[in-house]
mmCIF file of C-alpha atoms in Angstrom:
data_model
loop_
_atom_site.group_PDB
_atom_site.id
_atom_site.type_symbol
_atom_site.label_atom_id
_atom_site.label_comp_id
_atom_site.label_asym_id
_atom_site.label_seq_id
_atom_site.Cartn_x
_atom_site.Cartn_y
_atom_site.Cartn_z
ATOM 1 C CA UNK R 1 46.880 -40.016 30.695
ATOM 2 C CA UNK R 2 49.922 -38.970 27.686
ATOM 3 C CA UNK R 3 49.413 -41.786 25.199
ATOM 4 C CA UNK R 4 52.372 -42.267 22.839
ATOM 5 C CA UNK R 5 49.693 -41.384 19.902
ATOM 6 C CA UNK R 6 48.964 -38.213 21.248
ATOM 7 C CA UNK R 7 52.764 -36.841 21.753
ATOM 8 C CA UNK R 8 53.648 -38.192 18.453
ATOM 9 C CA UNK R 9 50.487 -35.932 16.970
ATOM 10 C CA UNK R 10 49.021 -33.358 19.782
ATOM 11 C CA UNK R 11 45.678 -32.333 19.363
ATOM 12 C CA UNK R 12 45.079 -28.321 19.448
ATOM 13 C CA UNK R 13 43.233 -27.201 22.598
ATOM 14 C CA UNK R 14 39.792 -26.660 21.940
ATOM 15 C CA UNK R 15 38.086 -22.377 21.733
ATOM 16 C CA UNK R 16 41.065 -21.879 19.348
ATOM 17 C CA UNK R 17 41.320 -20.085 16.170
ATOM 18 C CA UNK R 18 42.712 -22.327 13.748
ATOM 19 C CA UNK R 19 45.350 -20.066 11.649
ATOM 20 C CA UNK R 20 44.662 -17.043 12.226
ATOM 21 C CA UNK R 21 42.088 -14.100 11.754
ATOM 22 C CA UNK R 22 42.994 -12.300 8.996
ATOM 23 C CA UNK R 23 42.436 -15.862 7.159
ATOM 24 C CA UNK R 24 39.142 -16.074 8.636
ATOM 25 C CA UNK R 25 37.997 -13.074 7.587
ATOM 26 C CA UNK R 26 38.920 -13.509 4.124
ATOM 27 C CA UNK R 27 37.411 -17.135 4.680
ATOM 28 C CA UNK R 28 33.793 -15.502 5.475
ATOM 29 C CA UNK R 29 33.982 -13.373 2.364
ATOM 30 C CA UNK R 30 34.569 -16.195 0.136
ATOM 31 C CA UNK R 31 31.586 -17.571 1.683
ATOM 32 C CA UNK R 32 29.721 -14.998 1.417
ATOM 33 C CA UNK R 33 30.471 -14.173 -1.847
ATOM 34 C CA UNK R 34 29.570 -17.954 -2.824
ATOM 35 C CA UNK R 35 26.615 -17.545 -0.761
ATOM 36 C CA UNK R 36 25.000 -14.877 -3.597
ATOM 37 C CA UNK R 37 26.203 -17.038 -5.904
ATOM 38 C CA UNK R 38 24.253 -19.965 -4.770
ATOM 39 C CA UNK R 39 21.497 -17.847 -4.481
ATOM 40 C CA UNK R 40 21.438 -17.016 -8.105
ATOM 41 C CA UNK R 41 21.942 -20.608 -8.643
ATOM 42 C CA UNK R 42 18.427 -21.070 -7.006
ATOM 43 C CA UNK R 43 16.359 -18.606 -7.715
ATOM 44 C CA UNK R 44 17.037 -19.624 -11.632
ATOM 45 C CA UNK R 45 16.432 -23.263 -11.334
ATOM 46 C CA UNK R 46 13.271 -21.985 -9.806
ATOM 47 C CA UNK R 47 12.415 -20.003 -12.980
ATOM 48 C CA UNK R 48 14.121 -23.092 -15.153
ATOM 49 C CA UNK R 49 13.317 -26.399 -14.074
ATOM 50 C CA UNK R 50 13.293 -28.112 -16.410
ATOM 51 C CA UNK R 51 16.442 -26.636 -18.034
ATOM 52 C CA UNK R 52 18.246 -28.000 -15.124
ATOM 53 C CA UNK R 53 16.498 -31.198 -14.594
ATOM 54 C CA UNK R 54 18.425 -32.152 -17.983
ATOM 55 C CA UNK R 55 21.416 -29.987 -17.165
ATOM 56 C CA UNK R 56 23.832 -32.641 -15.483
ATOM 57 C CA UNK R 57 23.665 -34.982 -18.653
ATOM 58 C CA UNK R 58 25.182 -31.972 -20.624
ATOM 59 C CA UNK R 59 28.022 -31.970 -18.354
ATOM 60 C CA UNK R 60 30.788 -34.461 -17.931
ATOM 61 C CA UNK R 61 30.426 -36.762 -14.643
ATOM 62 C CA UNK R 62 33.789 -37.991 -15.105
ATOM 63 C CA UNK R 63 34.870 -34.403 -15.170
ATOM 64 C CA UNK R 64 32.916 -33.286 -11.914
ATOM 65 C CA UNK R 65 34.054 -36.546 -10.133
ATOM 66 C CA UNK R 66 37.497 -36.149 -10.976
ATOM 67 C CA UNK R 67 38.019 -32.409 -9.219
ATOM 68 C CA UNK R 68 36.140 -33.825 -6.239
ATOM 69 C CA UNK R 69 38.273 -36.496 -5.750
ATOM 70 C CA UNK R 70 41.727 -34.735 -6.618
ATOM 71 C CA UNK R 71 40.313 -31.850 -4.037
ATOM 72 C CA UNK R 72 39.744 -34.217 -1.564
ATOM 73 C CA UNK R 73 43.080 -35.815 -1.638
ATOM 74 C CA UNK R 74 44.640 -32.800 -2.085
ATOM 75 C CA UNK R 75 42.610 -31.880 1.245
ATOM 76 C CA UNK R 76 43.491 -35.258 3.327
ATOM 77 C CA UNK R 77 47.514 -34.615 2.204
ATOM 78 C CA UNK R 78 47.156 -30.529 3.808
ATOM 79 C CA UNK R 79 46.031 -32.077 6.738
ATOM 80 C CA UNK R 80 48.775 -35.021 7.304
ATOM 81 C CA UNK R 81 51.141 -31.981 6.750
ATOM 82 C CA UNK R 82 49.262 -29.795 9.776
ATOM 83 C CA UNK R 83 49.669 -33.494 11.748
ATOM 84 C CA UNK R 84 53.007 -33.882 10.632
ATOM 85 C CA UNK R 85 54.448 -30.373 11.545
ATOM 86 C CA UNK R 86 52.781 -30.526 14.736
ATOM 87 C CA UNK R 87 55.183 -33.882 15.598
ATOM 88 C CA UNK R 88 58.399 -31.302 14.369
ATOM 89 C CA UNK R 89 58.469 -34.096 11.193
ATOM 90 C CA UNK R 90 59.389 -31.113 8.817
ATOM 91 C CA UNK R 91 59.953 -33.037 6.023
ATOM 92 C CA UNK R 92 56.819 -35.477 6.225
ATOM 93 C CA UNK R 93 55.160 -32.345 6.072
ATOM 94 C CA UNK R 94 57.007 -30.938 2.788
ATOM 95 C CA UNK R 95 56.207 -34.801 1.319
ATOM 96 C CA UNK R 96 52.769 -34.087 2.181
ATOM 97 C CA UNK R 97 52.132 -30.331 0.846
ATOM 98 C CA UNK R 98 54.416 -31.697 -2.417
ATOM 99 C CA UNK R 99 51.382 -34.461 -2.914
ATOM 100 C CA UNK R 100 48.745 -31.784 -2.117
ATOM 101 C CA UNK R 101 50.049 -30.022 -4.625
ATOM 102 C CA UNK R 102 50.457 -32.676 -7.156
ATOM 103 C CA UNK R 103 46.706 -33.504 -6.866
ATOM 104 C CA UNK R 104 45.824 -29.742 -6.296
ATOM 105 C CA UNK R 105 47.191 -29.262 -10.175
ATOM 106 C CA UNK R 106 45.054 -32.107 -11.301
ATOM 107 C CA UNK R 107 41.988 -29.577 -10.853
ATOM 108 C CA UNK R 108 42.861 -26.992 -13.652
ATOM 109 C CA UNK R 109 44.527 -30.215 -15.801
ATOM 110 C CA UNK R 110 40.654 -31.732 -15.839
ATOM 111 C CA UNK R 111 39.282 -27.810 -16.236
ATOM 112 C CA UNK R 112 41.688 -27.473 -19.096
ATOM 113 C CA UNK R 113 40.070 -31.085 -20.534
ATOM 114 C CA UNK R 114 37.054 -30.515 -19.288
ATOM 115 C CA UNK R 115 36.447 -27.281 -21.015
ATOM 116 C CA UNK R 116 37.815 -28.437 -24.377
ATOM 117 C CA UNK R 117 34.792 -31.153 -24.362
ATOM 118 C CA UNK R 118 32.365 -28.877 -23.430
ATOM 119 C CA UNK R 119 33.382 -25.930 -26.065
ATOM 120 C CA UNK R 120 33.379 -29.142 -28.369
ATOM 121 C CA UNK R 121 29.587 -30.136 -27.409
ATOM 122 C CA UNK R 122 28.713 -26.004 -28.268
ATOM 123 C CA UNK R 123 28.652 -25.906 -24.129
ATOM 124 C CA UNK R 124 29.613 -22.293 -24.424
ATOM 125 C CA UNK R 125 28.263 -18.231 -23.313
ATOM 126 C CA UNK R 126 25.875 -18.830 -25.516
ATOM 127 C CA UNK R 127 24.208 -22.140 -24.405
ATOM 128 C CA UNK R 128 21.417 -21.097 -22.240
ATOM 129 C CA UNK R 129 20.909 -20.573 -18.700
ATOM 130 C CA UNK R 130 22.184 -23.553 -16.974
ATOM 131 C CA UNK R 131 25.168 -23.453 -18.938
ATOM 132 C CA UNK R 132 25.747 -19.679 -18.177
ATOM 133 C CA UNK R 133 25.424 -20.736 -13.724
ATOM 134 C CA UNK R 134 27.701 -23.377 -14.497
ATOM 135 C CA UNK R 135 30.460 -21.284 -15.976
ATOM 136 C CA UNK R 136 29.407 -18.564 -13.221
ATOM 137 C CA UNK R 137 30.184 -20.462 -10.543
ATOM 138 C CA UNK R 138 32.700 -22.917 -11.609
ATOM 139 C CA UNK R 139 34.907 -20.190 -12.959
ATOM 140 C CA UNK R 140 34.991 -18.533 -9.723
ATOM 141 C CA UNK R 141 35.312 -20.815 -7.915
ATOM 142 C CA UNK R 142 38.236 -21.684 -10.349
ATOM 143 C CA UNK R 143 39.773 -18.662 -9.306
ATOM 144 C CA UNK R 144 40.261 -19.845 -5.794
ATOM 145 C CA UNK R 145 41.721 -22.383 -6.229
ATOM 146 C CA UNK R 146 44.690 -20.873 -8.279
ATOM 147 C CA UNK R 147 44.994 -18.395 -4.913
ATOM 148 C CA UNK R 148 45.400 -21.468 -3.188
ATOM 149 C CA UNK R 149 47.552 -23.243 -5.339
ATOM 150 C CA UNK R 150 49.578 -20.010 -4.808
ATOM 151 C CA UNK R 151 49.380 -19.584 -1.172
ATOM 152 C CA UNK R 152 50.494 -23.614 -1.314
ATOM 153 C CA UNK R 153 53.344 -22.718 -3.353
ATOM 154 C CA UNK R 154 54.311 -19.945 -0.210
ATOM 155 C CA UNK R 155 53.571 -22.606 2.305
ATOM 156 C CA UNK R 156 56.135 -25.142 0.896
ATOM 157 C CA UNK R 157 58.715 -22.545 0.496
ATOM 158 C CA UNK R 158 58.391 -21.550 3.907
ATOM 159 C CA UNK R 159 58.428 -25.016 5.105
ATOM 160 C CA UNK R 160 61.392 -26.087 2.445
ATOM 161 C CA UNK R 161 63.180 -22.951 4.416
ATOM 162 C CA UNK R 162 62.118 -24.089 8.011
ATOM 163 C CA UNK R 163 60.214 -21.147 8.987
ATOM 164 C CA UNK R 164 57.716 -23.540 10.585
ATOM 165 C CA UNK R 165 57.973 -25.114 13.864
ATOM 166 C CA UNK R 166 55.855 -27.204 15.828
ATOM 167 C CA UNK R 167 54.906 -24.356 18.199
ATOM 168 C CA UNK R 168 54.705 -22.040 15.096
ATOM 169 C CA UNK R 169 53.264 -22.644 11.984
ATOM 170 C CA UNK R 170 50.185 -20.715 12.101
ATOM 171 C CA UNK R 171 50.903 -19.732 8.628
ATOM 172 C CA UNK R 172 50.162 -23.516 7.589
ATOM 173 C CA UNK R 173 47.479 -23.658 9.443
ATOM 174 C CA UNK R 174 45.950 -20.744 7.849
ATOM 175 C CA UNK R 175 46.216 -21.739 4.474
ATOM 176 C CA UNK R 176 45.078 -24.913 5.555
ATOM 177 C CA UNK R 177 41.619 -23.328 6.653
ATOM 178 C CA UNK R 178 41.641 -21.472 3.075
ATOM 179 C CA UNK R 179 41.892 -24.853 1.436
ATOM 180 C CA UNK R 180 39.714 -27.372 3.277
ATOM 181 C CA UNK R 181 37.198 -24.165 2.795
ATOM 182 C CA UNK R 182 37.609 -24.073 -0.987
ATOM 183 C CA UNK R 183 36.933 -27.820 -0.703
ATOM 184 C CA UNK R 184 33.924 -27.574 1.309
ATOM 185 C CA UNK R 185 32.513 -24.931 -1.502
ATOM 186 C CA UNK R 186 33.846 -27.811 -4.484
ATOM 187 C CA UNK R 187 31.762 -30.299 -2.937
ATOM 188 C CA UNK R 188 28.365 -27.692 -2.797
ATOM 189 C CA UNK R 189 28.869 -26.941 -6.760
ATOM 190 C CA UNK R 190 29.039 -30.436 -7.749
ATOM 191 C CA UNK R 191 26.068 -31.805 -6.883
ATOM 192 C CA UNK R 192 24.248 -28.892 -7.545
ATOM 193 C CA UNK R 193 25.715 -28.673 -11.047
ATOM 194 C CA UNK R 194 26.471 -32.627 -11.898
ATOM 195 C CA UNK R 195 23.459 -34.671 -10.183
ATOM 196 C CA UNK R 196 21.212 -32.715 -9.131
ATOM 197 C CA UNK R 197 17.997 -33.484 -11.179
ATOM 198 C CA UNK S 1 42.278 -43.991 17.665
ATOM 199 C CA UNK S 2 44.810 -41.097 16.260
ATOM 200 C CA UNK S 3 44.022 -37.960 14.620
ATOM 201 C CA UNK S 4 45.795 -39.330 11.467
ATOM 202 C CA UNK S 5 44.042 -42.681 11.361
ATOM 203 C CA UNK S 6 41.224 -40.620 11.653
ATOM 204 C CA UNK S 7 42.033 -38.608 8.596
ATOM 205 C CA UNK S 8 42.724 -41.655 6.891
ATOM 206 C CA UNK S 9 39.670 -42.801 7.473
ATOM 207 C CA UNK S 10 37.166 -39.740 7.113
ATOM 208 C CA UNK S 11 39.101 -39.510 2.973
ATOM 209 C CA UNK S 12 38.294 -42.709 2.332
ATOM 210 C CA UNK S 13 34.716 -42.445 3.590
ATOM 211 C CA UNK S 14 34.989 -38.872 1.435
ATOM 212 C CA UNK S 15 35.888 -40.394 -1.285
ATOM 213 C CA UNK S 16 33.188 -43.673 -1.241
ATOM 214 C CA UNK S 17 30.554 -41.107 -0.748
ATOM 215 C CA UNK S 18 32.037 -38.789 -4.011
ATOM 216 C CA UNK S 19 31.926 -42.110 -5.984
ATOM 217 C CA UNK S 20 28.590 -43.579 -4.749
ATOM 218 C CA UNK S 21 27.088 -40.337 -5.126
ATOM 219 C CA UNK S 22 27.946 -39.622 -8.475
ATOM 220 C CA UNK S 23 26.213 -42.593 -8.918
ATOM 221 C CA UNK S 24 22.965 -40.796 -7.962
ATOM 222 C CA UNK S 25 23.436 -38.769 -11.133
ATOM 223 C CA UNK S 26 22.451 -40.991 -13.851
ATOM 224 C CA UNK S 27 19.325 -42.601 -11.879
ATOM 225 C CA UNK S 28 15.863 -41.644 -13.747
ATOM 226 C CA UNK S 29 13.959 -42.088 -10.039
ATOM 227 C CA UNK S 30 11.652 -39.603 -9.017
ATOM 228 C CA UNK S 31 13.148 -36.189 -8.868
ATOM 229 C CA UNK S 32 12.798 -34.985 -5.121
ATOM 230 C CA UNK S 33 13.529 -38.624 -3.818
ATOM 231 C CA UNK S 34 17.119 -38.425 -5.536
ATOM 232 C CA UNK S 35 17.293 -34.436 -4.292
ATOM 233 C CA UNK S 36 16.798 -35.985 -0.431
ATOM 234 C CA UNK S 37 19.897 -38.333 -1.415
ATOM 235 C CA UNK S 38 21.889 -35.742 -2.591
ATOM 236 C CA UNK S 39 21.649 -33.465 -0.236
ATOM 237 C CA UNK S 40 22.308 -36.174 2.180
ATOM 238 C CA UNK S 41 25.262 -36.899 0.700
ATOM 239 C CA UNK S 42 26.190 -33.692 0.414
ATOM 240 C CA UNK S 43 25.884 -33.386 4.262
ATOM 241 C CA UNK S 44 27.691 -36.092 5.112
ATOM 242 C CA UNK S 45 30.588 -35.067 2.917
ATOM 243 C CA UNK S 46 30.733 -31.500 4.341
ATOM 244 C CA UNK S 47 30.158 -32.561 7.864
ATOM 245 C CA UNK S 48 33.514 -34.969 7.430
ATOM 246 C CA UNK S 49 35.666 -31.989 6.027
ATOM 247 C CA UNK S 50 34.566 -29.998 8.675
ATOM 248 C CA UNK S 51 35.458 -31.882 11.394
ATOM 249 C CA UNK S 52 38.400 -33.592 9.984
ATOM 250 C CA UNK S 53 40.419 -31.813 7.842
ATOM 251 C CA UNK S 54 39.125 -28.517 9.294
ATOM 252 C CA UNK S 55 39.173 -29.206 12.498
ATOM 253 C CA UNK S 56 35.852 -27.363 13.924
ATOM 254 C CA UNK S 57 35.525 -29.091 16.604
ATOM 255 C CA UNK S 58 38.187 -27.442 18.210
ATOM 256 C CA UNK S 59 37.292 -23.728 17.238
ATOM 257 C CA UNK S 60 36.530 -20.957 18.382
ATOM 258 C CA UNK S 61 32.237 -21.420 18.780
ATOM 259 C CA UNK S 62 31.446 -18.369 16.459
ATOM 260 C CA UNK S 63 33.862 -19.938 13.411
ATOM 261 C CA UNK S 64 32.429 -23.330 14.846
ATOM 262 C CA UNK S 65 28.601 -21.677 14.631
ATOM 263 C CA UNK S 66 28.784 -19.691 11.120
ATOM 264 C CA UNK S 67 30.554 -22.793 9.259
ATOM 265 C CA UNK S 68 27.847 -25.276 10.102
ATOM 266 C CA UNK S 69 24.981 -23.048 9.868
ATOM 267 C CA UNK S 70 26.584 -22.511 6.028
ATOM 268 C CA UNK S 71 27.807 -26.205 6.044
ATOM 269 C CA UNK S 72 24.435 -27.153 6.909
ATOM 270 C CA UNK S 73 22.027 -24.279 5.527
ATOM 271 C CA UNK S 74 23.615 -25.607 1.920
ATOM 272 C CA UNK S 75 21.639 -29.217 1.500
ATOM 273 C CA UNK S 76 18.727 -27.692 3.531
ATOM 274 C CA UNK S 77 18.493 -25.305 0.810
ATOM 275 C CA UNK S 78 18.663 -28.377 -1.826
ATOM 276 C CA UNK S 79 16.141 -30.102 -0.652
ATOM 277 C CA UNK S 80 13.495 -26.541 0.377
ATOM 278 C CA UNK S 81 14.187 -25.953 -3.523
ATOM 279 C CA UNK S 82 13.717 -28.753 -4.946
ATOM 280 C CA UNK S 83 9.942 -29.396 -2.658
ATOM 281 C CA UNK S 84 9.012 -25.484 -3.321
ATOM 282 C CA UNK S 85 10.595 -24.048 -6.115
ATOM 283 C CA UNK S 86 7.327 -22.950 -7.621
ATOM 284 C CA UNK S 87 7.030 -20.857 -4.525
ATOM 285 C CA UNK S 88 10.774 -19.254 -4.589
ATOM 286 C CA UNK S 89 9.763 -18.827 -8.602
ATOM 287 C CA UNK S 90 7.048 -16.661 -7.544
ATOM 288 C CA UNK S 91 8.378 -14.681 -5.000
ATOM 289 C CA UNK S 92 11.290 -13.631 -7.130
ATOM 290 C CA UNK S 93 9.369 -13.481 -9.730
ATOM 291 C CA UNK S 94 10.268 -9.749 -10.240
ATOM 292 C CA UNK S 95 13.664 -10.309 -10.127
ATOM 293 C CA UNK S 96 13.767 -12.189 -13.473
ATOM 294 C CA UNK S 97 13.501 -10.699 -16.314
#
């Protein structure tokens, strides 16, 4: 049976490729490449324990709990925007990619912050090996973001311009993939970096 | 129950578990005990973006297959690490300088 709910916001048939495959294949590099990373990550907290036992109270908490939380609604507002251009609401969806945004620039606003306290507690290049994996990863994974907060940038514009339809905004979807994926990476670096004992 | 309900829902549980979690941070309990939690959490969080705001369930089963098995592999990982790390120390042992 066609509930109201599910006309308003169809669901996409299952064995699909959400966006397309040129982002998925740039989506499995970045996880690779995040993969070696992580692997670094472990094999020196094997060799430094106890460095990174006391590593997280160097950090900031506030800091690491801040990006997850403005990735996650940054996240949660992509995918109302998906939902929302799937129901032809054009301009929901350019509300909801303007608030993704919003909270997607609230990541390099607490880096900016975040990186002023550290240099300011001598968290630097030169602050030993838990300090060095931190900047390692976070840094790169810094990086992505700003291609997404790029890509986002394209997205609205293309939405703004109504190049996306309800039968065709694979774009959107695609970049949608590329963001929930930087997310999912986000919240593997901050525990291993922030609580982790 | 709609999709966006469910959104709704899965970010707030996200964001609970973020909070909670971070909790985990500051505790002085015993070491791999609090490594089981957080990789728990960490789990649970990933699981939720996958299926939510990813939509996995719907995809293709080789996207489907290699994001869980990373999705998944990741607190696995956490917790093999944190119960043998003396072991992983010794076997890359030579990669360390």
């Amino acid at each position: 049976m066609t509930t109201a709910a599910s006309l308003l916001h169809p669901t996409p048939s299952a064995g699909r490729i959400p966006g397309n495959k040129a982002m998925w294949v740039g989506i499995f590099c970045e996880v690779t490449e995040f993969a070696l990373m992580f692997a670094v990550y472990f094999v020196a907290r094997a060799h430094h324990p106890e460095v990174f036992a006391a590593g997280p109270a160097r950090l900031s908490l506030l800091a690491g709990t801040g990006y997850t939380l403005m990735l996650l609604t940054s996240g949660w507002c992509v995918a109302h925007a998906v939902h929302a251009m799937r129901a032809s609401r054009q301009q929901a969806c350019l509300r909801w990619l303007t608030g993704a945004l919003l909270f997607g620039l609230g990541y390099p606003l607490i880096k900016l912050i975040e990186v002023r306290w550290n240099l300011a507690h001598g968290l630097d290049g030169s602050a030993g090996i838990f300090v060095v994996t931190y900047y390692y990863l976070t840094f790169n994974h810094l990086i992505h973001v700003f291609w997404g907060l790029l890509g986002l940038g394209w997205v609205m514009l293309r939405t703004g311009t109504g190049s996306y339809s309800a039968d065709d905004h694979i774009g959107l979807e695609a970049f949608a993939c590329y963001w929930h994926t930087t997310d999912i990476i986000w919240l593997m670096i901050f525990p291993l970096f922030y609580l982790l004992p | 129950m709609s999709e966006t309900r469910k959104l709704d829902l899965a970010w707030l549980a996200l964001v609970l578990l973020s909070v909670v979690g971070a909790g985990l941070g500051g505790t002085a309990d015993d070491r791999f005990r609090v490594s089981v939690l957080v990789a728990l959490v960490m789990a649970v969080k990933l699981r939720l973006v996958c299926d939510n705001f990813l939509e996995l369930r719907t995809a293709t089963p080789r996207i489907r297959r290699l994001m869980y098995a990373f999705t998944h592999g990741m607190p696995l990982l956490v917790i093999l690490s944190s119960a043998f790390g003396g072991t992983l120390a010794r076997l890359t042992g030579a990669l360390v300088l």
